[in-house]
Tab-separated table of C-alpha atoms and ligand atoms in Angstrom:
chain	number	residue	atom	x	y	z
A	2	UNK	CA	-4.780	-43.434	16.975
A	3	UNK	CA	-6.268	-45.387	19.840
A	4	UNK	CA	-9.994	-45.791	20.511
A	5	UNK	CA	-11.179	-47.272	23.810
A	6	UNK	CA	-14.627	-48.890	23.681
A	7	UNK	CA	-17.116	-48.626	26.508
A	8	UNK	CA	-17.793	-51.558	28.782
A	9	UNK	CA	-20.758	-53.501	27.441
A	10	UNK	CA	-20.069	-52.873	23.748
A	11	UNK	CA	-21.391	-55.918	21.874
A	12	UNK	CA	-19.175	-57.948	19.515
A	13	UNK	CA	-21.420	-56.879	16.623
A	14	UNK	CA	-21.027	-53.167	17.445
A	15	UNK	CA	-17.268	-53.640	17.687
A	16	UNK	CA	-17.204	-55.492	14.375
A	17	UNK	CA	-19.200	-52.741	12.630
A	18	UNK	CA	-16.801	-50.111	13.924
A	19	UNK	CA	-13.747	-52.113	12.809
A	20	UNK	CA	-15.234	-52.580	9.328
A	21	UNK	CA	-15.807	-48.845	9.109
A	22	UNK	CA	-12.154	-48.148	10.018
A	23	UNK	CA	-10.977	-50.735	7.485
A	24	UNK	CA	-13.115	-49.116	4.785
A	25	UNK	CA	-11.005	-45.994	5.352
A	26	UNK	CA	-7.865	-47.958	4.509
A	27	UNK	CA	-6.695	-48.277	8.106
A	28	UNK	CA	-5.039	-51.269	9.714
A	29	UNK	CA	-7.035	-52.254	12.797
A	30	UNK	CA	-5.579	-53.947	15.884
A	31	UNK	CA	-8.046	-55.072	18.532
A	32	UNK	CA	-6.924	-55.886	22.063
A	33	UNK	CA	-9.412	-57.239	24.567
A	34	UNK	CA	-8.963	-56.205	28.189
A	35	UNK	CA	-10.899	-57.391	31.215
A	36	UNK	CA	-13.339	-54.472	31.041
A	37	UNK	CA	-12.479	-52.540	27.949
A	38	UNK	CA	-11.624	-53.262	24.367
A	39	UNK	CA	-8.915	-51.093	22.823
A	40	UNK	CA	-8.687	-50.535	19.076
A	41	UNK	CA	-5.363	-49.381	17.641
A	42	UNK	CA	-5.501	-47.730	14.222
A	43	UNK	CA	-2.488	-47.574	11.930
A	44	UNK	CA	-2.333	-45.523	8.741
A	45	UNK	CA	-3.464	-42.071	7.696
A	46	UNK	CA	-5.934	-41.133	10.415
A	47	UNK	CA	-5.858	-37.433	9.553
A	48	UNK	CA	-9.310	-37.616	7.969
A	49	UNK	CA	-10.920	-39.059	11.080
A	50	UNK	CA	-12.970	-36.537	13.012
A	51	UNK	CA	-12.034	-37.407	16.608
A	52	UNK	CA	-14.928	-35.323	17.966
A	53	UNK	CA	-17.411	-37.322	15.915
A	54	UNK	CA	-15.838	-40.596	16.992
A	55	UNK	CA	-15.970	-39.583	20.649
A	56	UNK	CA	-19.648	-38.773	20.315
A	57	UNK	CA	-20.495	-42.390	19.401
A	58	UNK	CA	-22.315	-44.186	22.204
A	59	UNK	CA	-19.832	-47.086	22.276
A	60	UNK	CA	-16.673	-44.945	22.505
A	61	UNK	CA	-15.050	-44.195	25.848
A	62	UNK	CA	-12.121	-42.124	24.544
A	63	UNK	CA	-10.040	-41.392	21.476
A	64	UNK	CA	-6.350	-40.473	21.568
A	65	UNK	CA	-4.279	-39.335	18.641
A	66	UNK	CA	-0.750	-40.595	18.933
A	67	UNK	CA	0.509	-39.047	15.718
A	68	UNK	CA	0.215	-35.466	14.466
A	69	UNK	CA	-2.482	-34.689	11.904
A	70	UNK	CA	0.016	-32.677	9.861
A	71	UNK	CA	2.046	-34.908	7.589
A	72	UNK	CA	3.733	-32.911	4.823
A	73	UNK	CA	4.927	-30.225	7.241
A	74	UNK	CA	6.024	-32.802	9.810
A	75	UNK	CA	9.706	-33.365	10.538
A	76	UNK	CA	8.990	-37.005	11.368
A	77	UNK	CA	8.340	-37.703	7.704
A	78	UNK	CA	10.949	-35.296	6.296
A	79	UNK	CA	14.002	-34.971	8.481
A	80	UNK	CA	15.968	-32.592	6.210
A	81	UNK	CA	15.384	-28.864	6.674
A	82	UNK	CA	13.485	-27.297	3.798
A	83	UNK	CA	15.367	-24.496	2.077
A	84	UNK	CA	13.136	-21.997	0.286
A	85	UNK	CA	14.907	-20.352	-2.633
A	86	UNK	CA	13.647	-16.916	-3.658
A	87	UNK	CA	15.543	-15.736	-6.742
A	88	UNK	CA	18.736	-17.130	-5.214
A	89	UNK	CA	18.035	-15.836	-1.685
A	90	UNK	CA	17.795	-18.901	0.528
A	91	UNK	CA	15.851	-19.208	3.766
A	92	UNK	CA	16.158	-22.315	5.964
A	93	UNK	CA	18.689	-25.069	6.583
A	94	UNK	CA	21.323	-22.666	7.914
A	95	UNK	CA	20.528	-19.942	5.374
A	96	UNK	CA	19.332	-16.662	6.874
A	97	UNK	CA	17.788	-13.579	5.279
A	98	UNK	CA	16.322	-10.322	6.529
A	99	UNK	CA	13.153	-9.116	4.813
A	100	UNK	CA	12.776	-5.377	5.415
A	101	UNK	CA	10.648	-2.508	4.225
A	102	UNK	CA	7.639	-0.411	5.111
A	103	UNK	CA	4.406	-1.756	6.523
A	104	UNK	CA	2.590	-0.215	3.574
A	105	UNK	CA	3.731	1.060	0.207
A	106	UNK	CA	2.874	4.777	0.276
A	107	UNK	CA	4.663	6.412	-2.651
A	108	UNK	CA	7.477	5.855	-5.119
A	109	UNK	CA	9.872	8.141	-3.220
A	110	UNK	CA	9.114	6.423	0.095
A	111	UNK	CA	9.545	2.887	-1.240
A	112	UNK	CA	12.610	3.515	-3.391
A	113	UNK	CA	14.411	5.337	-0.630
A	114	UNK	CA	13.643	2.601	1.943
A	115	UNK	CA	14.494	-0.188	-0.516
A	116	UNK	CA	17.903	1.308	-1.277
A	117	UNK	CA	18.770	1.864	2.355
A	118	UNK	CA	17.697	-1.583	3.610
A	119	UNK	CA	19.619	-3.194	0.769
A	120	UNK	CA	22.737	-1.233	1.739
A	121	UNK	CA	22.288	-2.507	5.305
A	122	UNK	CA	22.159	-6.127	4.145
A	123	UNK	CA	18.446	-6.941	3.745
A	124	UNK	CA	17.967	-9.696	1.174
A	125	UNK	CA	14.307	-9.088	0.372
A	126	UNK	CA	11.980	-6.091	0.317
A	127	UNK	CA	8.612	-6.107	2.079
A	128	UNK	CA	5.720	-3.690	1.597
A	129	UNK	CA	1.958	-4.043	1.856
A	130	UNK	CA	-0.193	-3.051	-1.112
A	131	UNK	CA	-3.339	-4.612	0.377
A	132	UNK	CA	-3.517	-3.825	4.085
A	133	UNK	CA	-5.702	-5.734	6.574
A	134	UNK	CA	-6.658	-2.861	8.912
A	135	UNK	CA	-8.751	-3.103	12.050
A	136	UNK	CA	-10.680	0.015	11.057
A	137	UNK	CA	-12.302	0.384	7.637
A	138	UNK	CA	-11.502	4.112	7.846
A	139	UNK	CA	-7.731	3.533	8.003
A	140	UNK	CA	-5.446	3.490	4.961
A	141	UNK	CA	-6.179	0.258	3.102
A	142	UNK	CA	-3.122	0.252	0.823
A	143	UNK	CA	-2.413	1.372	-2.730
A	144	UNK	CA	-3.505	-1.952	-4.257
A	145	UNK	CA	-2.368	-2.366	-7.908
A	146	UNK	CA	-0.398	0.864	-7.827
A	147	UNK	CA	1.400	-0.404	-4.705
A	148	UNK	CA	2.382	-3.641	-6.435
A	149	UNK	CA	3.619	-1.674	-9.460
A	150	UNK	CA	5.804	0.389	-7.131
A	151	UNK	CA	7.163	-2.758	-5.473
A	152	UNK	CA	8.068	-4.145	-8.910
A	153	UNK	CA	9.758	-0.869	-9.771
A	154	UNK	CA	11.753	-0.970	-6.528
A	155	UNK	CA	12.693	-4.586	-7.277
A	156	UNK	CA	13.960	-3.534	-10.697
A	157	UNK	CA	16.035	-0.737	-9.199
A	158	UNK	CA	17.519	-2.666	-6.297
A	159	UNK	CA	17.345	-6.295	-7.398
A	160	UNK	CA	15.621	-7.191	-4.107
A	161	UNK	CA	12.890	-9.848	-4.455
A	162	UNK	CA	9.568	-8.639	-3.052
A	163	UNK	CA	7.250	-9.954	-0.353
A	164	UNK	CA	3.687	-8.659	-0.176
A	165	UNK	CA	0.381	-9.742	1.333
A	166	UNK	CA	-2.462	-11.241	-0.666
A	167	UNK	CA	-5.842	-10.984	1.063
A	168	UNK	CA	-8.188	-12.063	-1.708
A	169	UNK	CA	-7.368	-14.682	-4.317
A	170	UNK	CA	-9.430	-12.775	-6.908
A	171	UNK	CA	-6.464	-10.369	-7.019
A	172	UNK	CA	-3.925	-13.087	-7.930
A	173	UNK	CA	-3.295	-11.681	-11.437
A	174	UNK	CA	-1.789	-8.590	-9.846
A	175	UNK	CA	0.714	-10.803	-7.996
A	176	UNK	CA	2.124	-12.511	-11.086
A	177	UNK	CA	5.595	-10.993	-10.685
A	178	UNK	CA	5.597	-10.931	-6.891
A	179	UNK	CA	8.270	-13.245	-5.466
A	180	UNK	CA	6.728	-14.214	-2.098
A	181	UNK	CA	3.033	-14.165	-1.218
A	182	UNK	CA	2.405	-13.239	2.401
A	183	UNK	CA	-0.592	-14.720	4.186
A	184	UNK	CA	-1.251	-12.356	7.057
A	185	UNK	CA	-2.073	-13.311	10.632
A	186	UNK	CA	-5.767	-12.554	10.139
A	187	UNK	CA	-5.947	-14.942	7.193
A	188	UNK	CA	-3.971	-17.816	8.686
A	189	UNK	CA	-7.137	-19.889	8.822
A	190	UNK	CA	-8.720	-18.615	5.618
A	191	UNK	CA	-8.655	-22.162	4.301
A	192	UNK	CA	-9.980	-21.302	0.837
A	193	UNK	CA	-7.191	-18.747	0.393
A	194	UNK	CA	-4.631	-21.282	1.671
A	195	UNK	CA	-5.837	-23.867	-0.849
A	196	UNK	CA	-5.599	-21.357	-3.692
A	197	UNK	CA	-2.085	-20.120	-2.871
A	198	UNK	CA	-1.193	-23.803	-2.546
A	199	UNK	CA	-1.951	-24.162	-6.260
A	200	UNK	CA	0.618	-21.497	-7.183
A	201	UNK	CA	4.342	-22.156	-7.345
A	202	UNK	CA	5.297	-19.071	-5.343
A	203	UNK	CA	6.945	-19.227	-1.923
A	204	UNK	CA	4.431	-18.433	0.811
A	205	UNK	CA	5.218	-16.520	4.007
A	206	UNK	CA	2.594	-17.842	6.407
A	207	UNK	CA	2.113	-15.709	9.511
A	208	UNK	CA	0.828	-17.186	12.751
A	209	UNK	CA	-2.662	-16.034	13.704
A	210	UNK	CA	-3.121	-13.733	16.697
A	211	UNK	CA	-4.698	-16.505	18.755
A	212	UNK	CA	-3.489	-19.664	17.093
A	213	UNK	CA	-1.405	-22.516	18.430
A	214	UNK	CA	1.712	-23.809	16.733
A	215	UNK	CA	-0.151	-26.929	15.683
A	216	UNK	CA	-2.850	-24.801	14.065
A	217	UNK	CA	-0.127	-22.869	12.232
A	218	UNK	CA	1.273	-26.168	10.996
A	219	UNK	CA	-2.170	-27.349	9.906
A	220	UNK	CA	-2.483	-24.154	7.857
A	221	UNK	CA	0.908	-24.876	6.283
A	222	UNK	CA	-0.430	-28.368	5.602
A	223	UNK	CA	-3.352	-26.864	3.627
A	224	UNK	CA	-0.902	-25.056	1.337
A	225	UNK	CA	1.349	-28.102	0.979
A	226	UNK	CA	-1.549	-30.510	0.417
A	227	UNK	CA	-2.541	-28.338	-2.569
A	228	UNK	CA	0.892	-28.888	-4.083
A	229	UNK	CA	3.040	-25.977	-2.901
A	230	UNK	CA	5.757	-27.060	-0.476
A	231	UNK	CA	7.571	-23.696	-0.423
A	232	UNK	CA	6.195	-22.494	2.877
A	233	UNK	CA	8.009	-20.208	5.329
A	234	UNK	CA	6.471	-20.053	8.809
A	235	UNK	CA	6.399	-16.707	10.593
A	236	UNK	CA	6.072	-16.089	14.331
A	237	UNK	CA	4.654	-12.571	14.665
A	238	UNK	CA	3.454	-12.501	18.249
A	239	UNK	CA	0.204	-13.643	19.798
A	240	UNK	CA	-2.487	-12.143	22.035
A	241	UNK	CA	-1.859	-12.660	25.750
A	242	UNK	CA	-2.859	-10.827	28.942
A	243	UNK	CA	0.011	-8.402	28.324
A	244	UNK	CA	-1.038	-5.092	26.815
A	245	UNK	CA	2.200	-3.116	27.126
A	246	UNK	CA	3.416	-4.602	23.872
A	247	UNK	CA	1.141	-4.892	20.824
A	248	UNK	CA	1.456	-8.690	20.943
A	249	UNK	CA	3.643	-11.112	22.881
A	250	UNK	CA	6.545	-12.594	20.958
A	251	UNK	CA	6.488	-16.341	21.517
A	252	UNK	CA	10.176	-16.900	20.975
A	253	UNK	CA	9.966	-20.538	22.000
A	254	UNK	CA	7.963	-20.983	18.791
A	255	UNK	CA	11.279	-20.960	16.916
A	256	UNK	CA	12.887	-24.070	18.449
A	257	UNK	CA	9.468	-25.700	18.910
A	258	UNK	CA	8.563	-25.286	15.230
A	259	UNK	CA	11.999	-26.545	14.243
A	260	UNK	CA	11.366	-29.624	16.347
A	261	UNK	CA	7.934	-30.231	14.851
A	262	UNK	CA	8.580	-29.234	11.259
A	263	UNK	CA	11.257	-29.041	8.565
A	264	UNK	CA	9.907	-25.715	7.265
A	265	UNK	CA	11.935	-22.518	7.784
A	266	UNK	CA	10.876	-20.173	10.569
A	267	UNK	CA	11.233	-16.399	10.429
A	268	UNK	CA	10.370	-13.954	13.200
A	269	UNK	CA	8.619	-10.606	12.904
A	270	UNK	CA	9.854	-8.504	15.842
A	271	UNK	CA	7.917	-5.460	14.548
A	272	UNK	CA	4.341	-6.735	14.861
A	273	UNK	CA	5.164	-8.827	17.910
A	274	UNK	CA	6.281	-5.813	19.945
A	275	UNK	CA	4.610	-2.854	18.209
A	276	UNK	CA	7.318	-0.633	19.716
A	277	UNK	CA	10.329	0.324	17.598
A	278	UNK	CA	12.751	0.536	20.538
A	279	UNK	CA	12.088	-3.131	21.402
A	280	UNK	CA	12.577	-4.428	17.866
A	281	UNK	CA	16.392	-4.658	18.005
A	282	UNK	CA	16.507	-6.797	21.158
A	283	UNK	CA	13.849	-9.155	19.842
A	284	UNK	CA	15.545	-9.402	16.450
A	285	UNK	CA	18.799	-10.329	18.192
A	286	UNK	CA	17.010	-12.825	20.450
A	287	UNK	CA	15.294	-14.395	17.441
A	288	UNK	CA	18.608	-14.899	15.672
A	289	UNK	CA	20.024	-16.424	18.866
A	290	UNK	CA	16.995	-18.739	19.119
A	291	UNK	CA	17.794	-20.131	15.677
A	292	UNK	CA	15.372	-18.242	13.422
A	293	UNK	CA	15.990	-18.671	9.686
A	294	UNK	CA	15.228	-15.040	9.008
A	295	UNK	CA	13.551	-11.859	10.158
A	296	UNK	CA	10.886	-9.592	8.720
A	297	UNK	CA	11.301	-6.038	9.970
A	298	UNK	CA	9.348	-2.855	9.263
A	299	UNK	CA	11.449	0.133	8.219
A	300	UNK	CA	10.218	3.618	7.304
A	301	UNK	CA	12.124	6.678	6.137
A	302	UNK	CA	9.881	8.863	8.296
A	303	UNK	CA	8.121	6.705	10.930
A	304	UNK	CA	6.234	9.648	12.516
A	305	UNK	CA	4.397	10.210	9.241
A	306	UNK	CA	3.884	6.547	8.273
A	307	UNK	CA	0.347	5.718	7.086
A	308	UNK	CA	0.534	2.377	8.895
A	309	UNK	CA	2.481	0.985	11.884
A	310	UNK	CA	4.802	3.977	12.370
A	311	UNK	CA	5.286	3.247	16.092
A	312	UNK	CA	6.974	-0.071	15.364
A	313	UNK	CA	8.922	1.025	12.297
A	314	UNK	CA	12.683	1.489	12.474
A	315	UNK	CA	14.428	4.347	10.720
A	316	UNK	CA	16.957	3.209	8.096
A	317	UNK	CA	19.758	4.107	10.558
A	318	UNK	CA	18.191	2.052	13.333
A	319	UNK	CA	17.698	-0.835	10.924
A	320	UNK	CA	21.352	-0.658	9.932
A	321	UNK	CA	22.394	-1.036	13.583
A	322	UNK	CA	19.976	-3.946	14.132
A	323	UNK	CA	21.208	-5.734	11.003
A	324	UNK	CA	24.808	-5.393	12.248
A	325	UNK	CA	23.939	-6.840	15.667
A	326	UNK	CA	22.051	-9.726	14.084
A	327	UNK	CA	25.052	-10.494	11.861
A	328	UNK	CA	27.316	-10.565	14.915
A	329	UNK	CA	25.005	-12.959	16.699
A	330	UNK	CA	24.882	-15.224	13.651
A	331	UNK	CA	28.676	-15.176	13.460
A	332	UNK	CA	29.025	-15.949	17.169
A	333	UNK	CA	26.701	-18.917	16.740
A	334	UNK	CA	28.455	-20.394	13.720
B	2	PEP	C1	2.104	-6.931	8.018
B	2	PEP	O1	3.050	-7.702	7.800
B	2	PEP	O2	2.130	-5.730	7.734
B	2	PEP	C2	0.934	-7.446	8.750
B	2	PEP	C3	-0.256	-6.895	8.624
B	2	PEP	O3	1.252	-8.482	9.539
B	2	PEP	P1	0.321	-9.434	10.438
B	2	PEP	O4	-0.560	-10.148	9.482
B	2	PEP	O5	1.317	-10.310	11.116
B	2	PEP	O6	-0.432	-8.541	11.384
B	3	MN	MN1	2.540	-3.663	9.624
């Protein structure tokens, strides 16, 4: 980090500032220019509030030259992280498709979808038991009963399960869940991130609707700083001026996140488009862009789905998409 002092800063003011930086364990390099004095700071500057520093009367400007995320940063961990979920690996060349309904609705619905997505090559089963809905009057999920059904489907198919946790008070219900999903709306629920960071379960962290990649990585950092390094990043589309699609898939997030971080990146073409007929193309494009996996919504009867029917693939459509994605992966290898 570099801090430029204002012209006219007294030696005593400069000294006080340098002592303050040193008290934070930082190495301080002072270089005197004709008009300005520049202070270079080396060490962990992540705890420095740049806004606060800039507000000091003697500071002209503050520039961060290193990223505030450390544990998630590729600079400090060049090897790709591989997240292992009951033997299913995501990251570092390993690719998995997570598929299933938006929401768990009934035993028949979930079992039938689980069996068909498994037959089509999905490696993990998704299904929401706690649903973050825009309207309080919409279906909110089956809660404990939904998790019980997911566990039953896991027993029948052997597919590990991925489901969203919205409130850490419910953690006991998630004891046998394989991957905890942090939904887009909770990406910056820092207390929740800290709590899931204390568990040893893999976390699927979805990008917030209006969050930058660096903010996504800072949220991953929260989980990792609490001790859990098994984080999978998920690009699920962001809000833009476009309204034709539910969100806009930021496909460049895949190579950009790979550049910035060693964590695996999966893409959700369902929530990013909101339109089932666009899901296949975006799934294929995601695989071509180097995604480490996909999370796709599948429903046995999309017209009657209690949640996100318009973006859900039928099992037959999912089968075709999975085949295309496999071909793209083969062509790339
Ligand atoms: C979901 O996966 O069903 C979901 C609600 O996703 P998101 O948080 O990305 O909207
Ligand atoms: Mn959904």
